[in-house]
PDB file of C-alpha atoms in Angstrom:
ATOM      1  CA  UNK A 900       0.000   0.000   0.000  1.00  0.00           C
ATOM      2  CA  UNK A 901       0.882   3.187  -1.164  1.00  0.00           C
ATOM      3  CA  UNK A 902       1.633   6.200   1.264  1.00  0.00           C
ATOM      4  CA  UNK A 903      -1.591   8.448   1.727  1.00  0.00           C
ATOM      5  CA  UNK A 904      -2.035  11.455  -0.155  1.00  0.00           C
ATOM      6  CA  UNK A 905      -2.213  14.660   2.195  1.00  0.00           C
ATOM      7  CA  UNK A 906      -5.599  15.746   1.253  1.00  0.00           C
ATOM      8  CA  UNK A 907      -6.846  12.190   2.362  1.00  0.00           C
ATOM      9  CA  UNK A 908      -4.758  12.343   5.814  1.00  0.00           C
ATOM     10  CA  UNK A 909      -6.606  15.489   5.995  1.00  0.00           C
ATOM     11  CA  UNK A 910     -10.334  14.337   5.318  1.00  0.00           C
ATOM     12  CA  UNK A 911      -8.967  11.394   7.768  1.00  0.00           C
ATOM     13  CA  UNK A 912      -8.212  13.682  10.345  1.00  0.00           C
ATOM     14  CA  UNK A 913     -12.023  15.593   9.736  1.00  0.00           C
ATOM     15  CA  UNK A 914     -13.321  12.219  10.011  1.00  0.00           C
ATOM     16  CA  UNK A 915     -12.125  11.229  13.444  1.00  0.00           C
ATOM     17  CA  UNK A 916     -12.466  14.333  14.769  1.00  0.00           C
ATOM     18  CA  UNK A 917     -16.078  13.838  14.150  1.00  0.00           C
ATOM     19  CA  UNK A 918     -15.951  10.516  15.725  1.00  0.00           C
ATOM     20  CA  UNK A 919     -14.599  11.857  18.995  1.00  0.00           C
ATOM     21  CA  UNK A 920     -16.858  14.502  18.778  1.00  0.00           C
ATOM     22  CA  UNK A 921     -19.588  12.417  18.809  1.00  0.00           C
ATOM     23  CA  UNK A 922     -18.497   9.432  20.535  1.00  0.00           C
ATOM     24  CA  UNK A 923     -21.502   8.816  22.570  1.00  0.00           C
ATOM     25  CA  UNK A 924     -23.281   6.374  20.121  1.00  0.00           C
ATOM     26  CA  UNK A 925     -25.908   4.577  21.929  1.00  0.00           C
ATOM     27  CA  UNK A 926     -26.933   8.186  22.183  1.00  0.00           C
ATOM     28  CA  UNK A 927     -28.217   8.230  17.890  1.00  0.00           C
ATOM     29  CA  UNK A 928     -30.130   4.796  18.987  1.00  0.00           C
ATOM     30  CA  UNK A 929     -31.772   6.119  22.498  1.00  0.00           C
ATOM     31  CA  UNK A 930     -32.666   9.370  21.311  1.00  0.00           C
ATOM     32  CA  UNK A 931     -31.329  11.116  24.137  1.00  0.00           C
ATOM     33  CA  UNK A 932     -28.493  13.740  25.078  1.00  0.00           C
ATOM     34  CA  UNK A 933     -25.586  12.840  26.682  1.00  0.00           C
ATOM     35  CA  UNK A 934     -25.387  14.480  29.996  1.00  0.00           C
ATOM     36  CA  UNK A 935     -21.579  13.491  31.560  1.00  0.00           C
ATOM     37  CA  UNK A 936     -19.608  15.813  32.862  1.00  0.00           C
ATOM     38  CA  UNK A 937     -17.820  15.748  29.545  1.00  0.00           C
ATOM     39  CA  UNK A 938     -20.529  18.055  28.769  1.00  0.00           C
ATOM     40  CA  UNK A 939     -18.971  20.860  30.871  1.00  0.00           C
ATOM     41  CA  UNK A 940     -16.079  21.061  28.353  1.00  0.00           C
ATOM     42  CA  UNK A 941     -15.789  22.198  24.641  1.00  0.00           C
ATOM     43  CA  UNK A 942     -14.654  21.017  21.578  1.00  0.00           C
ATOM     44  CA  UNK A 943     -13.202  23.184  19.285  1.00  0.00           C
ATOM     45  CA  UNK A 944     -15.261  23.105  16.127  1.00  0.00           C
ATOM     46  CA  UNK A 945     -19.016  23.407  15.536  1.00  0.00           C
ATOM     47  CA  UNK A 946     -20.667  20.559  16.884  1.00  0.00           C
ATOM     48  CA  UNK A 947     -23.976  20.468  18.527  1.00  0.00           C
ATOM     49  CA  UNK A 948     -24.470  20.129  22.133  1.00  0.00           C
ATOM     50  CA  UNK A 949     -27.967  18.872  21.436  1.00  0.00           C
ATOM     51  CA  UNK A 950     -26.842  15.918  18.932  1.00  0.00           C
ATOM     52  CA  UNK A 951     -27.359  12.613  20.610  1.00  0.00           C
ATOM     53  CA  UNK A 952     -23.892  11.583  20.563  1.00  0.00           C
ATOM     54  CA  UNK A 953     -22.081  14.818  21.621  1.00  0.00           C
ATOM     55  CA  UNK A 954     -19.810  13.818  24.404  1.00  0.00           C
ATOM     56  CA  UNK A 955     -18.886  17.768  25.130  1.00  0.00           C
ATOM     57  CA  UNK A 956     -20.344  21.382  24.051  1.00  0.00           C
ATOM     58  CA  UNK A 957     -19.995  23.400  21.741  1.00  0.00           C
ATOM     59  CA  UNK A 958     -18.018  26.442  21.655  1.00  0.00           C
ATOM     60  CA  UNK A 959     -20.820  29.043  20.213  1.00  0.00           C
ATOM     61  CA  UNK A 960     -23.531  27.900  22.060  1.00  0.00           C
ATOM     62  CA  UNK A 961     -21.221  28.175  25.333  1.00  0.00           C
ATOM     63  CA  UNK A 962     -20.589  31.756  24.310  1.00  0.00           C
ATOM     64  CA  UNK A 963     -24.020  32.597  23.751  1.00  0.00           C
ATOM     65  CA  UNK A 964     -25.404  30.511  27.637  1.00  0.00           C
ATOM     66  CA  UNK A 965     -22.461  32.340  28.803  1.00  0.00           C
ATOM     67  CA  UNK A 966     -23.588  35.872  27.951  1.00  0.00           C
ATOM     68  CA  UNK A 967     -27.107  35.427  29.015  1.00  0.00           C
ATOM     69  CA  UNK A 968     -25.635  35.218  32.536  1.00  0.00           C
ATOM     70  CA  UNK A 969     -23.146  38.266  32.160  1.00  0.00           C
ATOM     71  CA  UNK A 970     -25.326  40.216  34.448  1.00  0.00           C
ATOM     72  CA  UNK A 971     -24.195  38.227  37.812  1.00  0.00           C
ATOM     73  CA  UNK A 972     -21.220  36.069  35.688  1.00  0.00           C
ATOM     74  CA  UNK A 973     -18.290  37.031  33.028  1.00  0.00           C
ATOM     75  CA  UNK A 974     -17.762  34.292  30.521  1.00  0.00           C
ATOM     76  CA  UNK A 975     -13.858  33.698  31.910  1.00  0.00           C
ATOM     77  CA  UNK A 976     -14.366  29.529  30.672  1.00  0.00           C
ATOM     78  CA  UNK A 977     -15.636  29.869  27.177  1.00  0.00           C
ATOM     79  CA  UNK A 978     -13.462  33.441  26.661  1.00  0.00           C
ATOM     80  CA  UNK A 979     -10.676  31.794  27.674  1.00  0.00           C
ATOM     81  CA  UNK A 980     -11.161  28.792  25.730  1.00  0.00           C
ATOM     82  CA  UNK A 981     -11.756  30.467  22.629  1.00  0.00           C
ATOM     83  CA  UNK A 982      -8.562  32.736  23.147  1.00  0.00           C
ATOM     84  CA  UNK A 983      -6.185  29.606  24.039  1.00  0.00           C
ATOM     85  CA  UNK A 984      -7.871  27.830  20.874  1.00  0.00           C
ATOM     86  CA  UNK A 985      -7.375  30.859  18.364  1.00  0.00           C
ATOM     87  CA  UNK A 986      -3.724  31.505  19.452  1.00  0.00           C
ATOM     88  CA  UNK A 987      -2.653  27.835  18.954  1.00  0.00           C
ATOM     89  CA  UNK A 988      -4.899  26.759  15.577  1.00  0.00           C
ATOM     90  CA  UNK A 989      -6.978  29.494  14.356  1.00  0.00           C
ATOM     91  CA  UNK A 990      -8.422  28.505  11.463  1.00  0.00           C
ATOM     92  CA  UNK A 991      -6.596  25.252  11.259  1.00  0.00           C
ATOM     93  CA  UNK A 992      -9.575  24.344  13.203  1.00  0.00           C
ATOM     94  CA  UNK A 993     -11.825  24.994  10.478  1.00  0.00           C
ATOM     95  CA  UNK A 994      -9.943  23.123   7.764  1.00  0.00           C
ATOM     96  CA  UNK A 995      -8.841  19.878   9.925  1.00  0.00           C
ATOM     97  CA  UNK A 996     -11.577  19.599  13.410  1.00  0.00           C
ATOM     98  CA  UNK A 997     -14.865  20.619  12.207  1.00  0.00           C
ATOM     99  CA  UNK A 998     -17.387  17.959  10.973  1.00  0.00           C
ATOM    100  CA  UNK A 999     -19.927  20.304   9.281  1.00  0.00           C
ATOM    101  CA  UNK A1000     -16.582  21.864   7.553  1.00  0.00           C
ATOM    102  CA  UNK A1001     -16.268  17.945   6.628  1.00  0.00           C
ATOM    103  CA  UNK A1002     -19.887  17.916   5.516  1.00  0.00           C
ATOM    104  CA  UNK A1003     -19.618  20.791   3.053  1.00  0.00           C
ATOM    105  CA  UNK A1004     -16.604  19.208   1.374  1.00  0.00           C
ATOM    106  CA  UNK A1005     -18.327  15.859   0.597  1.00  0.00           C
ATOM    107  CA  UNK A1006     -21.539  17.646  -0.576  1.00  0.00           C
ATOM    108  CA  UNK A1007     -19.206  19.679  -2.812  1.00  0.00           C
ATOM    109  CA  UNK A1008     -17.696  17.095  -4.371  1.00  0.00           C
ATOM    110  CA  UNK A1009     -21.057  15.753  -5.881  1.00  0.00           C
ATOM    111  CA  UNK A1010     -20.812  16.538  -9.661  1.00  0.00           C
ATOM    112  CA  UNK A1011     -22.748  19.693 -10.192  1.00  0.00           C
ATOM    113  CA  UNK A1012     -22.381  22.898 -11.993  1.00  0.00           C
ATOM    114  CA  UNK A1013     -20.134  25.102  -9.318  1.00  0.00           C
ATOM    115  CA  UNK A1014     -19.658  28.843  -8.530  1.00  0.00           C
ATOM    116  CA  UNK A1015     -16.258  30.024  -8.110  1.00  0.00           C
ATOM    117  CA  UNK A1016     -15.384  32.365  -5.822  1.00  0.00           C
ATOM    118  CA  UNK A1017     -15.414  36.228  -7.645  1.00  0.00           C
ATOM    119  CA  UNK A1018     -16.132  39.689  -6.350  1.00  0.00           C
ATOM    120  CA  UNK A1019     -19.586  39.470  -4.593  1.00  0.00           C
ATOM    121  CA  UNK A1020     -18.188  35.917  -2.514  1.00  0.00           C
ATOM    122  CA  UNK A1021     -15.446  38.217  -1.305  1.00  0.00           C
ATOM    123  CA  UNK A1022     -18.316  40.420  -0.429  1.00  0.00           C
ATOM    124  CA  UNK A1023     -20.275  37.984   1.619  1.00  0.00           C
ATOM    125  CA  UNK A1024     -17.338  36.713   2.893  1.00  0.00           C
ATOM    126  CA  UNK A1025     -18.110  39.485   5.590  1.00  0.00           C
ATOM    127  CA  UNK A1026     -21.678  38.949   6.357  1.00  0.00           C
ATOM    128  CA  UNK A1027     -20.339  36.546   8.913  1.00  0.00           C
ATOM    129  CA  UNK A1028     -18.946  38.916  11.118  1.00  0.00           C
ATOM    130  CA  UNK A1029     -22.400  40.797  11.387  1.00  0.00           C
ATOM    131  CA  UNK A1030     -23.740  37.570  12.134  1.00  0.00           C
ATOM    132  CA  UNK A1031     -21.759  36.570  14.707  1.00  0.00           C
ATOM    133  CA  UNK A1032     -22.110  40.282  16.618  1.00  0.00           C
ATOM    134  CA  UNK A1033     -25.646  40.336  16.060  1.00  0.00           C
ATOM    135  CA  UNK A1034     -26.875  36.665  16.707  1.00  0.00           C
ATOM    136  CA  UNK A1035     -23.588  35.669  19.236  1.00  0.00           C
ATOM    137  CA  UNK A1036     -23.142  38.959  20.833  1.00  0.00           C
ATOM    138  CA  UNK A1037     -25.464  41.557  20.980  1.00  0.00           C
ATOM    139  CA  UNK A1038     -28.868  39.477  20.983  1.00  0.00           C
ATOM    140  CA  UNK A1039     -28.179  37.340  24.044  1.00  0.00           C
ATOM    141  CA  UNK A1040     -26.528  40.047  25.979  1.00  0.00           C
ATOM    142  CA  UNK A1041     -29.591  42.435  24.948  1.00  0.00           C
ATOM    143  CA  UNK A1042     -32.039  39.767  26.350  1.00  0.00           C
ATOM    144  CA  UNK A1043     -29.614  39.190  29.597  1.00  0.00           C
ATOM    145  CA  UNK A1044     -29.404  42.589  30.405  1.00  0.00           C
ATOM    146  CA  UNK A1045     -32.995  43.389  29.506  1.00  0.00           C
ATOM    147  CA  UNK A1046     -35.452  40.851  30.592  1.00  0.00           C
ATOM    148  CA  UNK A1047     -32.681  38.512  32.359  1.00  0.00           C
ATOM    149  CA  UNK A1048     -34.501  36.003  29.446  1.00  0.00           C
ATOM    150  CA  UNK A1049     -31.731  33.398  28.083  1.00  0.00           C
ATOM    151  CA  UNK A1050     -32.293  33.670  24.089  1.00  0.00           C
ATOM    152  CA  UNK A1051     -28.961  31.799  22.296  1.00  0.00           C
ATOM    153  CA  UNK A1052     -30.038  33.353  18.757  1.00  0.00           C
ATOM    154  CA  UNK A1053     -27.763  32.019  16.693  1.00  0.00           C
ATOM    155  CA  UNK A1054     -28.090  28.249  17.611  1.00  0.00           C
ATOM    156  CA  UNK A1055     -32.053  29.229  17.879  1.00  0.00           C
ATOM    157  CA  UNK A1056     -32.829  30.474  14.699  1.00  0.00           C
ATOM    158  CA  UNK A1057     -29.949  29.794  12.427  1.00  0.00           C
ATOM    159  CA  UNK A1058     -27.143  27.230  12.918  1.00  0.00           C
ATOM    160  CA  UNK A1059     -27.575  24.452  10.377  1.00  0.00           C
ATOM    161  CA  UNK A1060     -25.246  21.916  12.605  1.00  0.00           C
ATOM    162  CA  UNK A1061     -27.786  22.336  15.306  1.00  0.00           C
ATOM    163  CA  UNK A1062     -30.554  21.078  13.152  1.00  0.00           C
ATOM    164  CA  UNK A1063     -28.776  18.655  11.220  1.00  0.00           C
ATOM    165  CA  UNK A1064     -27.433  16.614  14.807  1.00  0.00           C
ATOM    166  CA  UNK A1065     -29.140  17.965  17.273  1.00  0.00           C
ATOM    167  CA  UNK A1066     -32.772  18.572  15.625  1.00  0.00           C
ATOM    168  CA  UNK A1067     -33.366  16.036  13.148  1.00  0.00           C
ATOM    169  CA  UNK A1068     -31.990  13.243  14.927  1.00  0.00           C
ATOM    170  CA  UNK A1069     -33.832  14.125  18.206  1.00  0.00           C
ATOM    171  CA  UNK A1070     -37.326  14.817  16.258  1.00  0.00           C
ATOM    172  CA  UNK A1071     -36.953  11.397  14.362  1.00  0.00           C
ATOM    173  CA  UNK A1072     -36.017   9.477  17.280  1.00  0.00           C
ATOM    174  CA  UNK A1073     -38.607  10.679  19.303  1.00  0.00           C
ATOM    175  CA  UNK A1074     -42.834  10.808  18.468  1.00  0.00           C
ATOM    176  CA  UNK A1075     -43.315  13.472  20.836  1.00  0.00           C
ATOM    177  CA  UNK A1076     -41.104  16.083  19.399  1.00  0.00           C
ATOM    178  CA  UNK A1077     -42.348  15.078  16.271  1.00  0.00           C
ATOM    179  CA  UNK A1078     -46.048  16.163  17.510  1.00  0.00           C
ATOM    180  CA  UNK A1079     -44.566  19.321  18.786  1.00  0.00           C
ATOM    181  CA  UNK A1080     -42.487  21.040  16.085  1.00  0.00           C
ATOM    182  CA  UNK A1081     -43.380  23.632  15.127  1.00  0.00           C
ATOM    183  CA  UNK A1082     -42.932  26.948  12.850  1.00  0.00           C
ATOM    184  CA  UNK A1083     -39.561  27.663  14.303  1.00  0.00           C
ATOM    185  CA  UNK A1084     -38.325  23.999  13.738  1.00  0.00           C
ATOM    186  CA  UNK A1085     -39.426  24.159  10.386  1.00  0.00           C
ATOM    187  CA  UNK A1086     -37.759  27.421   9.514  1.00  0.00           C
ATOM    188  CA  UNK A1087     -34.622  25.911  10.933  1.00  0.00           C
ATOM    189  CA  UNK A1088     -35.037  23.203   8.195  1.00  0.00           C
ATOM    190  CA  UNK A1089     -35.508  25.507   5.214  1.00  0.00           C
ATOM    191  CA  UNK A1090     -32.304  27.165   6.612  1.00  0.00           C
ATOM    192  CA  UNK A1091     -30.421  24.070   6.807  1.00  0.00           C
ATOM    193  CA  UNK A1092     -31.726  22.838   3.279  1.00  0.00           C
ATOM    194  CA  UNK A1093     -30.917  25.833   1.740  1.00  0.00           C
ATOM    195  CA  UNK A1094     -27.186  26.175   3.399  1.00  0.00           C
ATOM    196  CA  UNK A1095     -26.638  21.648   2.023  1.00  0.00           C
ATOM    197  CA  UNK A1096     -27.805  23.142  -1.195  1.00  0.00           C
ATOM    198  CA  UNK A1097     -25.553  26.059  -1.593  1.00  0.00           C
ATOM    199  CA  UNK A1098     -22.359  23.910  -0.436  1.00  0.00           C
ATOM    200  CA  UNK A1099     -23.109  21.518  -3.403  1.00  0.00           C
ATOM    201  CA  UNK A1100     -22.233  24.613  -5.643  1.00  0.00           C
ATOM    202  CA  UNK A1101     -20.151  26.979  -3.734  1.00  0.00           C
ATOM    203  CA  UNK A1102     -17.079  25.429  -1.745  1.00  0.00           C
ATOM    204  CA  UNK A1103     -17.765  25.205   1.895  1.00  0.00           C
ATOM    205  CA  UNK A1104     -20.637  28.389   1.622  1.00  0.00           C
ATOM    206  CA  UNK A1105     -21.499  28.338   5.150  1.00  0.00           C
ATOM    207  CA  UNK A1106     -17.823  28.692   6.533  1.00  0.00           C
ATOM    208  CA  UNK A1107     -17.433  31.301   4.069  1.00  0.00           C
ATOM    209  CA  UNK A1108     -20.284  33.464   4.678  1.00  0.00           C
ATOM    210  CA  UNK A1109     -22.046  32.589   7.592  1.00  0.00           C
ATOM    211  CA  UNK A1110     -19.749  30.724  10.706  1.00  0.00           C
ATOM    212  CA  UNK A1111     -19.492  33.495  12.938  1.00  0.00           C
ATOM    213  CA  UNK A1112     -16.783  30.676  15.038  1.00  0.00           C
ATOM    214  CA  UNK A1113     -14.678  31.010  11.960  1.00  0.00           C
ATOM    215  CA  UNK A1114     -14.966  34.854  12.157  1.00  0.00           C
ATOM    216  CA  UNK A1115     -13.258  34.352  15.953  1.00  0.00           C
ATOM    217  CA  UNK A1116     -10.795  32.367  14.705  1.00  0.00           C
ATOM    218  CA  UNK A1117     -10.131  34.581  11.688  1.00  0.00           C
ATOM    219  CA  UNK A1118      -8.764  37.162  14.261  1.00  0.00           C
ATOM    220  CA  UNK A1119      -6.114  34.957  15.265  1.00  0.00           C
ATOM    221  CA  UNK A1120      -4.991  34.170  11.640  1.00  0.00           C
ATOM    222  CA  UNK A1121      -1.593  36.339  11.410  1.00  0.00           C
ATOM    223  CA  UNK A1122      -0.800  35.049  15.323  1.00  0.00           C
ATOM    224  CA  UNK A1123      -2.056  31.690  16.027  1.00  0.00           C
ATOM    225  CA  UNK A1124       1.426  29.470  16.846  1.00  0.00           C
ATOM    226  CA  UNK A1125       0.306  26.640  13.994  1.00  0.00           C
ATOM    227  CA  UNK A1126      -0.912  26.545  10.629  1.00  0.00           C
ATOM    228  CA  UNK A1127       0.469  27.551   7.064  1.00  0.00           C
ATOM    229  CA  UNK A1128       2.946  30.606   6.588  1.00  0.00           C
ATOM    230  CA  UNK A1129       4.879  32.331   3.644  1.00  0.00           C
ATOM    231  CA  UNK A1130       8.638  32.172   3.342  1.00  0.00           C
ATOM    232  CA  UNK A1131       8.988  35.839   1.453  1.00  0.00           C
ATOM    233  CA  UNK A1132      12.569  34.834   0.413  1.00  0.00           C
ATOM    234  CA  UNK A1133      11.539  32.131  -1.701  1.00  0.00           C
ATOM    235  CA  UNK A1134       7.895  33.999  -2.954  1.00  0.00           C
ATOM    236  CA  UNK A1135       7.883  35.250  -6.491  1.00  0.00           C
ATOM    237  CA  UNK A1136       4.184  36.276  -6.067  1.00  0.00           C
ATOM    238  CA  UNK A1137       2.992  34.939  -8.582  1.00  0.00           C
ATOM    239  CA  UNK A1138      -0.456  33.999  -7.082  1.00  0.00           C
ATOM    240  CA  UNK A1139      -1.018  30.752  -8.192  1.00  0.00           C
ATOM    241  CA  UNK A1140      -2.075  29.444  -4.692  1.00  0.00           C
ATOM    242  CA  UNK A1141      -4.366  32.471  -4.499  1.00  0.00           C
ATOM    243  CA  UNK A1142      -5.736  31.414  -7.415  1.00  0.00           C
ATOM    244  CA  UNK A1143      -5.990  27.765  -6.970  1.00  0.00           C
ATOM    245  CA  UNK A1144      -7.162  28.167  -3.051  1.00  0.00           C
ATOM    246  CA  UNK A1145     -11.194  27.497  -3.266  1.00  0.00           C
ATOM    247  CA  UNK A1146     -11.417  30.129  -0.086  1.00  0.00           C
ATOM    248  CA  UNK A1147     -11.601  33.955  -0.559  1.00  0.00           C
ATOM    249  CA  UNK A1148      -8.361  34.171   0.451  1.00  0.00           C
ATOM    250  CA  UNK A1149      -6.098  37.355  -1.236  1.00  0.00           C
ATOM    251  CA  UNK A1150      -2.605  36.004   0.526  1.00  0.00           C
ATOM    252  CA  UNK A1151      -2.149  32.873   1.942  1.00  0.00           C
ATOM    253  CA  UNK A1152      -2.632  32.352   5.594  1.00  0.00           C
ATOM    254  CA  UNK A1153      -5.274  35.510   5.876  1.00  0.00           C
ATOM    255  CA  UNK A1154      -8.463  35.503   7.803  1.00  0.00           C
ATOM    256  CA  UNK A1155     -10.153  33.553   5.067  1.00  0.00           C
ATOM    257  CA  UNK A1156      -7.707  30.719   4.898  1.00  0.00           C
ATOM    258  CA  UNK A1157      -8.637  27.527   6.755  1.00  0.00           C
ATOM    259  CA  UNK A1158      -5.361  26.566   6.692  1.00  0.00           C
ATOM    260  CA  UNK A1159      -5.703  23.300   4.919  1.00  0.00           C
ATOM    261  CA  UNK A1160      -2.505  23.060   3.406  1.00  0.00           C
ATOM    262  CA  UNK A1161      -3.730  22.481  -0.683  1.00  0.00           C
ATOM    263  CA  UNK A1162      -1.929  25.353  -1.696  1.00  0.00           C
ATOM    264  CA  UNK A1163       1.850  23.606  -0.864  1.00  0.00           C
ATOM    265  CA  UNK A1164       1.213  21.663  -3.911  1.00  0.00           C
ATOM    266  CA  UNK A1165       0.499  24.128  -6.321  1.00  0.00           C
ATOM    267  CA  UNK A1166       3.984  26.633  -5.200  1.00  0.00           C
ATOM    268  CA  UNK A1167       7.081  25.828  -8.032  1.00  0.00           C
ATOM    269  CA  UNK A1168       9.076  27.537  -5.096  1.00  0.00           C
ATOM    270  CA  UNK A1169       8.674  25.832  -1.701  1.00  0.00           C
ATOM    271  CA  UNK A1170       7.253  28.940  -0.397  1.00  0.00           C
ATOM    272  CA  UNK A1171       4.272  27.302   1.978  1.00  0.00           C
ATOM    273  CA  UNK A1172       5.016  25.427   4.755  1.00  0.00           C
ATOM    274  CA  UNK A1173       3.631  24.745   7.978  1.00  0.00           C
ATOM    275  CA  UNK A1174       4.865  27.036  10.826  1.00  0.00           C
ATOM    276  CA  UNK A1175       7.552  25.797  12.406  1.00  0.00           C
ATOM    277  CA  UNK A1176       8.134  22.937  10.147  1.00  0.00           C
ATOM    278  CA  UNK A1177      10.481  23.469   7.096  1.00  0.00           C
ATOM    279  CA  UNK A1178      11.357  20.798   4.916  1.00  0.00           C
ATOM    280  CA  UNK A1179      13.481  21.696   1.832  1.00  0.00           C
ATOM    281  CA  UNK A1180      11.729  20.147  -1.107  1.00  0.00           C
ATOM    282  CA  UNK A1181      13.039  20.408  -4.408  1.00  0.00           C
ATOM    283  CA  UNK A1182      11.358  23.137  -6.582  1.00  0.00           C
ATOM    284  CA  UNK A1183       8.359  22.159  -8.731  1.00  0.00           C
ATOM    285  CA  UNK A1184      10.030  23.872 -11.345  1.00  0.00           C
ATOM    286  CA  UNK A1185      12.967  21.095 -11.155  1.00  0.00           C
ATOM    287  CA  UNK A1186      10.842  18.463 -11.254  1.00  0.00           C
ATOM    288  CA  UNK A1187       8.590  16.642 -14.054  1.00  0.00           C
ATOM    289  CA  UNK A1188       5.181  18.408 -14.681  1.00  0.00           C
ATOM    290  CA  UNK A1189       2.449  17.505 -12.664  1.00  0.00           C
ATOM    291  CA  UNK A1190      -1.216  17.937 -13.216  1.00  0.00           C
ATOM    292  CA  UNK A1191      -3.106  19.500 -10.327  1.00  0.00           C
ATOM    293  CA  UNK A1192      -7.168  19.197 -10.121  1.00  0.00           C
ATOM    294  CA  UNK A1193      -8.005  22.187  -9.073  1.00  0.00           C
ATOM    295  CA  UNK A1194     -12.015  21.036  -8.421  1.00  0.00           C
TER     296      UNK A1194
END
């Protein structure tokens, strides 16, 4: 056997990260919610605390429980843990230890007509950040401060993971939610059918445009200790791993890049490495052409 290609030690990686994630299987049989004190710690990507098989929380919904009680309590845990995360992985998190990051790369892959990204996905690539002040921020603390009534708004009335894990699986697995969904459960479903339906033709649209946990991590993209970096002594800037990066990246390594590491392939110069780690590789100019799919 062959070594493994990088891109499938990376879909690997996505993979059992979503295994460990959800480790709690009896839970997708039962029907229920874990409830260990696992649960009183995070994971790092967005995974559903409500999803049968969630051994721990997730970080946005923490945030969000966290600022409804910032009248009597400051959010030091989740805070912190978001901080500690950014600075070591930013976005690697995205591109390696998120399973509906995983999710949106398989459904892309189906063979459909595809959008690439252009002036107005640079454009939306912002709407995220509104999103995550409005819904993370400013809607739960507005509520805490206000009426002292707990209202997590994005995970209510938006996040797609939530309904996919938590949701669905909960409503199927048990009659009496199904009797009792109602208008807001099925708006959640048009929003989660419409964000699977835009990742079959637009790489990964949710993390682009709408994951207000990749907008924290994005802040940590020039700092974080791990992920991909530039050697400027070897760059000719010629932009070919702008060009061949499906993200709305405009350098490598930027808030939009979720570090995944496709763009090494594509640099005739050895430019792009991982932080930390250099290994001199002979130039792709050196060697015999290669043929890159850039899908």
């Amino acid at each position: 056997m062959g070594r493994l290609s990088f891109p499938t030690k990376r879909k690997l990686i996505q993979l059992a990260s979503a295994l460990i994630y959800n480790a709690n299987l009896k839970g997708f049989g039962e029907g229920s919610i874990y409830q260990g004190k696992a649960k009183g710690l995070c994971v790092p990507g967005l995974n559903c605390y409500s999803c049968p098989g969630a051994i721990a929380a997730c970080p946005l919904g923490t945030l969000q429980n966290a600022l409804n009680n910032a009248p009597s309590r400051f959010p030091f845990y989740i805070l912190g843990f978001l901080i500690l995360a950014g600075l070591f992985l930013g976005r690697l998190i995205c591109g390696f230890l998120c399973p509906f990051g995983l999710i949106q790369e398989l459904l892309h892959k189906i063979p459909l007509p595809k959008i690439k990204k252009n002036k107005i996905t640079h454009i939306l690539s912002y709407l995220k950040y509104i999103i995550g002040l409005l819904f993370v921020i400013y809607i739960p603390l507005y509520f805490a401060f206000t009426s002292g009534y707990p209202l997590p708004a994005f995970c209510k009335y938006i996040c797609p993971a939530g309904t996919l894990e938590g949701g669905l699986t909960l409503v199927i697995a048990n009659p009496s939610l199904r009797s009792a969904a109602g208008f807001l459960f099925s708006w959640k479903v048009l929003v989660l059918i419409f964000i699977i339906g835009s990742a079959c033709f637009i790489y990964r649209s949710f993390c682009r445009f709408l994951c207000p946990l990749g907008a924290i991590y994005s802040l940590f993209a020039k700092i974080s200790i791990f992920g991909i970096t530039v050697d400027e002594n070897k760059c000719t800037h010629c932009g070919q791993c702008v060009r061949h990066c499906l993200m709305d990246i405009k350098t490598v390594g930027d808030k939009e890049c979720i570090q995944c590491g496709s763009c090494r392939n594509v640099c005739s110069f050895d430019a792009i490495h991982w932080k930390h780690i250099r290994r001199e590789r002979k130039p792709q100019h050196l060697k015999p052409e290669r043929k890159y799919n850039e899908k």
